[in-house]
Short mmCIF file of C-alpha atoms in Angstrom, two decimals:
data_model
loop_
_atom_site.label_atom_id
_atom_site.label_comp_id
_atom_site.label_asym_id
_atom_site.label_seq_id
_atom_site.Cartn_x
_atom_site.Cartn_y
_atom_site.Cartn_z
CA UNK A 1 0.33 -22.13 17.01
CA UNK A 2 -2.20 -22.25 14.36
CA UNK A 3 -3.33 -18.94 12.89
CA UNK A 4 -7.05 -17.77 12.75
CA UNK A 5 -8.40 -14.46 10.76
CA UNK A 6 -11.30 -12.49 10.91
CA UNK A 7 -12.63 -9.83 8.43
CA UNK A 8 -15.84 -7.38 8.61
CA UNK A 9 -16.84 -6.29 5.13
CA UNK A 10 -18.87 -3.05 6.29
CA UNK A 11 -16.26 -0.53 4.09
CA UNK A 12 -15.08 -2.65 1.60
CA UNK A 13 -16.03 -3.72 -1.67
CA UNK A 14 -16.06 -7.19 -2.66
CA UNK A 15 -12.65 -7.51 -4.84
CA UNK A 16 -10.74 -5.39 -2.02
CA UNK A 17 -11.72 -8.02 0.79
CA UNK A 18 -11.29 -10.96 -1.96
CA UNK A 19 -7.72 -9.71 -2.61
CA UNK A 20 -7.25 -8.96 1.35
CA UNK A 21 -7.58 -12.52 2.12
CA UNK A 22 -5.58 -13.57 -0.57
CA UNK A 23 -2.88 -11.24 0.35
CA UNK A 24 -2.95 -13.43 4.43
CA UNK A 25 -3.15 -16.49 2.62
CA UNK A 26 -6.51 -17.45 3.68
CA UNK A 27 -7.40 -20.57 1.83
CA UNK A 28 -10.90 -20.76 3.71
CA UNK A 29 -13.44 -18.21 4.51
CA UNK A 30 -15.49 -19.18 7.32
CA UNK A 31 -19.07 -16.92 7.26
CA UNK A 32 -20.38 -16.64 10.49
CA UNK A 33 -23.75 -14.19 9.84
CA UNK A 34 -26.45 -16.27 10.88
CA UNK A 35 -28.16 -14.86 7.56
CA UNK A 36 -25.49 -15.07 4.78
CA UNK A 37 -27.18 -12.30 2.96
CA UNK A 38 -25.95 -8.78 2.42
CA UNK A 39 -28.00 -5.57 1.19
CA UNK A 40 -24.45 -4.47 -0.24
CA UNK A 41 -23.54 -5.84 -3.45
CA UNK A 42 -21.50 -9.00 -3.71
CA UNK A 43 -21.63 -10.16 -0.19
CA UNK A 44 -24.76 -12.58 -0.21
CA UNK A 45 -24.34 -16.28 0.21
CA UNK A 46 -23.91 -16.74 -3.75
CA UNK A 47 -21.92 -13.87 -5.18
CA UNK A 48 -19.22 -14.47 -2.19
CA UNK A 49 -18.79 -17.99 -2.77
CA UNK A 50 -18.25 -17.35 -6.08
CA UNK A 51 -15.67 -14.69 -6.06
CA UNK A 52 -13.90 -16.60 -3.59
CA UNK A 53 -13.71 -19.56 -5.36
CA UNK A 54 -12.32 -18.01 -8.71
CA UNK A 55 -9.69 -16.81 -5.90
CA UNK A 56 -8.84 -20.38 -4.82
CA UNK A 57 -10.49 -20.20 -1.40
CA UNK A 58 -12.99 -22.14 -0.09
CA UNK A 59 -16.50 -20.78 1.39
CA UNK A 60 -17.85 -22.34 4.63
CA UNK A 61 -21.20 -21.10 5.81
CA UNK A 62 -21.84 -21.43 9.80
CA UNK A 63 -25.29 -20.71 10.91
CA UNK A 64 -25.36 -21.40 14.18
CA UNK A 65 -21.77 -19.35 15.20
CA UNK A 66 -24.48 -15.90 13.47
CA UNK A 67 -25.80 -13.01 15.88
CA UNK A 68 -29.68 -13.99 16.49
CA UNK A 69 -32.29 -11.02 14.91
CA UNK A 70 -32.38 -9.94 18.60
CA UNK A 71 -28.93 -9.75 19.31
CA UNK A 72 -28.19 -7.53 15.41
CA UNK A 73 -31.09 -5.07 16.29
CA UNK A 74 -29.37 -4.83 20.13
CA UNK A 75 -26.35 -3.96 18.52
CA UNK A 76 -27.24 -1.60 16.53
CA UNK A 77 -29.57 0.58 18.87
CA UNK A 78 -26.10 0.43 20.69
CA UNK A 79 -26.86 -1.43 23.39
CA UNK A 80 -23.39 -3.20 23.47
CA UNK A 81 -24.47 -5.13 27.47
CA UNK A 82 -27.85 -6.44 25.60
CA UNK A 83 -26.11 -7.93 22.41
CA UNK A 84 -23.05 -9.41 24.35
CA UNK A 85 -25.73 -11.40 26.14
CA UNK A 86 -27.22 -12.70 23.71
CA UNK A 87 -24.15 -13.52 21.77
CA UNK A 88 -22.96 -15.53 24.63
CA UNK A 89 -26.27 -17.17 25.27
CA UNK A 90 -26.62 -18.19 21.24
CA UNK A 91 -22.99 -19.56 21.49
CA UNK A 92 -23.89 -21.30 24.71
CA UNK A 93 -26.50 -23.09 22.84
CA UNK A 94 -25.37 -26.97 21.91
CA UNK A 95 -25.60 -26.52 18.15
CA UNK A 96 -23.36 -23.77 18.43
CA UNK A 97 -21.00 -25.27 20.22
CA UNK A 98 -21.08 -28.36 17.52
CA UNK A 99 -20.29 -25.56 14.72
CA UNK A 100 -17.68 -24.32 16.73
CA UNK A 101 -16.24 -27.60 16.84
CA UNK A 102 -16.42 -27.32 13.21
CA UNK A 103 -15.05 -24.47 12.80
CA UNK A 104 -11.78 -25.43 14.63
CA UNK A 105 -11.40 -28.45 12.63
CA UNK A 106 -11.87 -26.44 9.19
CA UNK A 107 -9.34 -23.72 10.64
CA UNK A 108 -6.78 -26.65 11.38
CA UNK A 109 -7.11 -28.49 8.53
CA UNK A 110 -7.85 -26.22 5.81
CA UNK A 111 -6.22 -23.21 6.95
CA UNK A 112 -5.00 -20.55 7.24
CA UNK A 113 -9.30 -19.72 7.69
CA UNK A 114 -10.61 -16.39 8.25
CA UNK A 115 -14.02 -15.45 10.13
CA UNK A 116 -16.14 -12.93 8.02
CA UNK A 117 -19.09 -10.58 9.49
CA UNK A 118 -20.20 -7.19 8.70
CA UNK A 119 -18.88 -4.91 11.17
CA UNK A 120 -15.33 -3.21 9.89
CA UNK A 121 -14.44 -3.05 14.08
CA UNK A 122 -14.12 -6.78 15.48
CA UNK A 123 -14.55 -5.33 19.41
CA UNK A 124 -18.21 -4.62 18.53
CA UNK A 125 -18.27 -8.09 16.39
CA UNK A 126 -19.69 -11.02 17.81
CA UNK A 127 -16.82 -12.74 15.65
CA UNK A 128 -14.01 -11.51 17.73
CA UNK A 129 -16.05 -13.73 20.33
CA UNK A 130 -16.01 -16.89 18.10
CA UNK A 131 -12.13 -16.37 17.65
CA UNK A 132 -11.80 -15.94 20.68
CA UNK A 133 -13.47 -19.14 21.61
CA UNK A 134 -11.69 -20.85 19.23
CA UNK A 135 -8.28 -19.56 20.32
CA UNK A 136 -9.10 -20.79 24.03
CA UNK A 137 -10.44 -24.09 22.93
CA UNK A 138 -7.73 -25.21 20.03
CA UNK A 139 -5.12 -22.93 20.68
CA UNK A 140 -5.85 -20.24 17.49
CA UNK A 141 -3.10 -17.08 16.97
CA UNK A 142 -5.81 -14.49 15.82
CA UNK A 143 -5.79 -11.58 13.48
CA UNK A 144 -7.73 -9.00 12.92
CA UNK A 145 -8.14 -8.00 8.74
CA UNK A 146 -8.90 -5.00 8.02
CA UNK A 147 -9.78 -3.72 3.85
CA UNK A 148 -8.57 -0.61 2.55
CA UNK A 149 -11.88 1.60 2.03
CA UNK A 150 -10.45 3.11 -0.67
CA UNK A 151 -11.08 -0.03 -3.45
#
């Protein structure tokens, strides 16, 4: 059974999750924020790939597997019913079910992969969805990551 990650970066700095996903093996990161930017320092689009990379694991960006605006401000007014919807309905959507198609395939053959997102908690993480998906669909073993907050 192939192995899938996932990771939330929401308490950890950048060389904490970089070494985290070294530690699993994780030769390919997988980001699935619709919006691979970050107010917290080193987790933008750029600065990720790039610390990744000097770590010998590859960056793939997945747009379409992201939370839509209306389903990140749902989640965090708490309304957990309102964002599940709207998770499902974005992953519904065809292009989203092309990237997760794409995802699989990057998982399988240039794995072990690892989904990343923001939240540190993957049960309020649209990613633990995606996995989830991907575990029914291709057969994943997942794993939830978690950083030590302390680095």
């Amino acid at each position: 059974m192939p192995e899938l990650y996932t990771i939330g970066y929401e308490k950890a700095g950048q060389p904490a999750l970089v070494e985290r996903l070294a530690r699993a093996g994780v030769r390919t990161l997988i980001d699935v924020r619709e919006l691979p930017l970050s107010r917290r320092a080193g987790f933008s689009k750029g600065p990720l790939s790039a610390a990744l990379r000097q770590a010998g694991i590859e960056y793939v960006h997945l747009k379409a597997l992201g939370t839509p605006k209306e389903g990140r401000l749902a989640g965090r007014a708490g309304n957990q019913p309102l964002f599940w919807s709207i998770v499902d309905q974005a992953l519904a959507r065809p292009e989203a079910q092309y990237e997760l198609g794409v995802a699989a395939a990057t998982a399988l053959n240039q794995g072990p992969a690892c989904l990343l997102c923001l939240e540190d908690d993957p049960h309020i993480c649209h990613r633990s969805r995606v996995a989830a998906d991907m575990a029914a669909g291709w057969g994943f073993d997942v794993h939830h990551l978690s950083v030590d907050a302390a680095f």
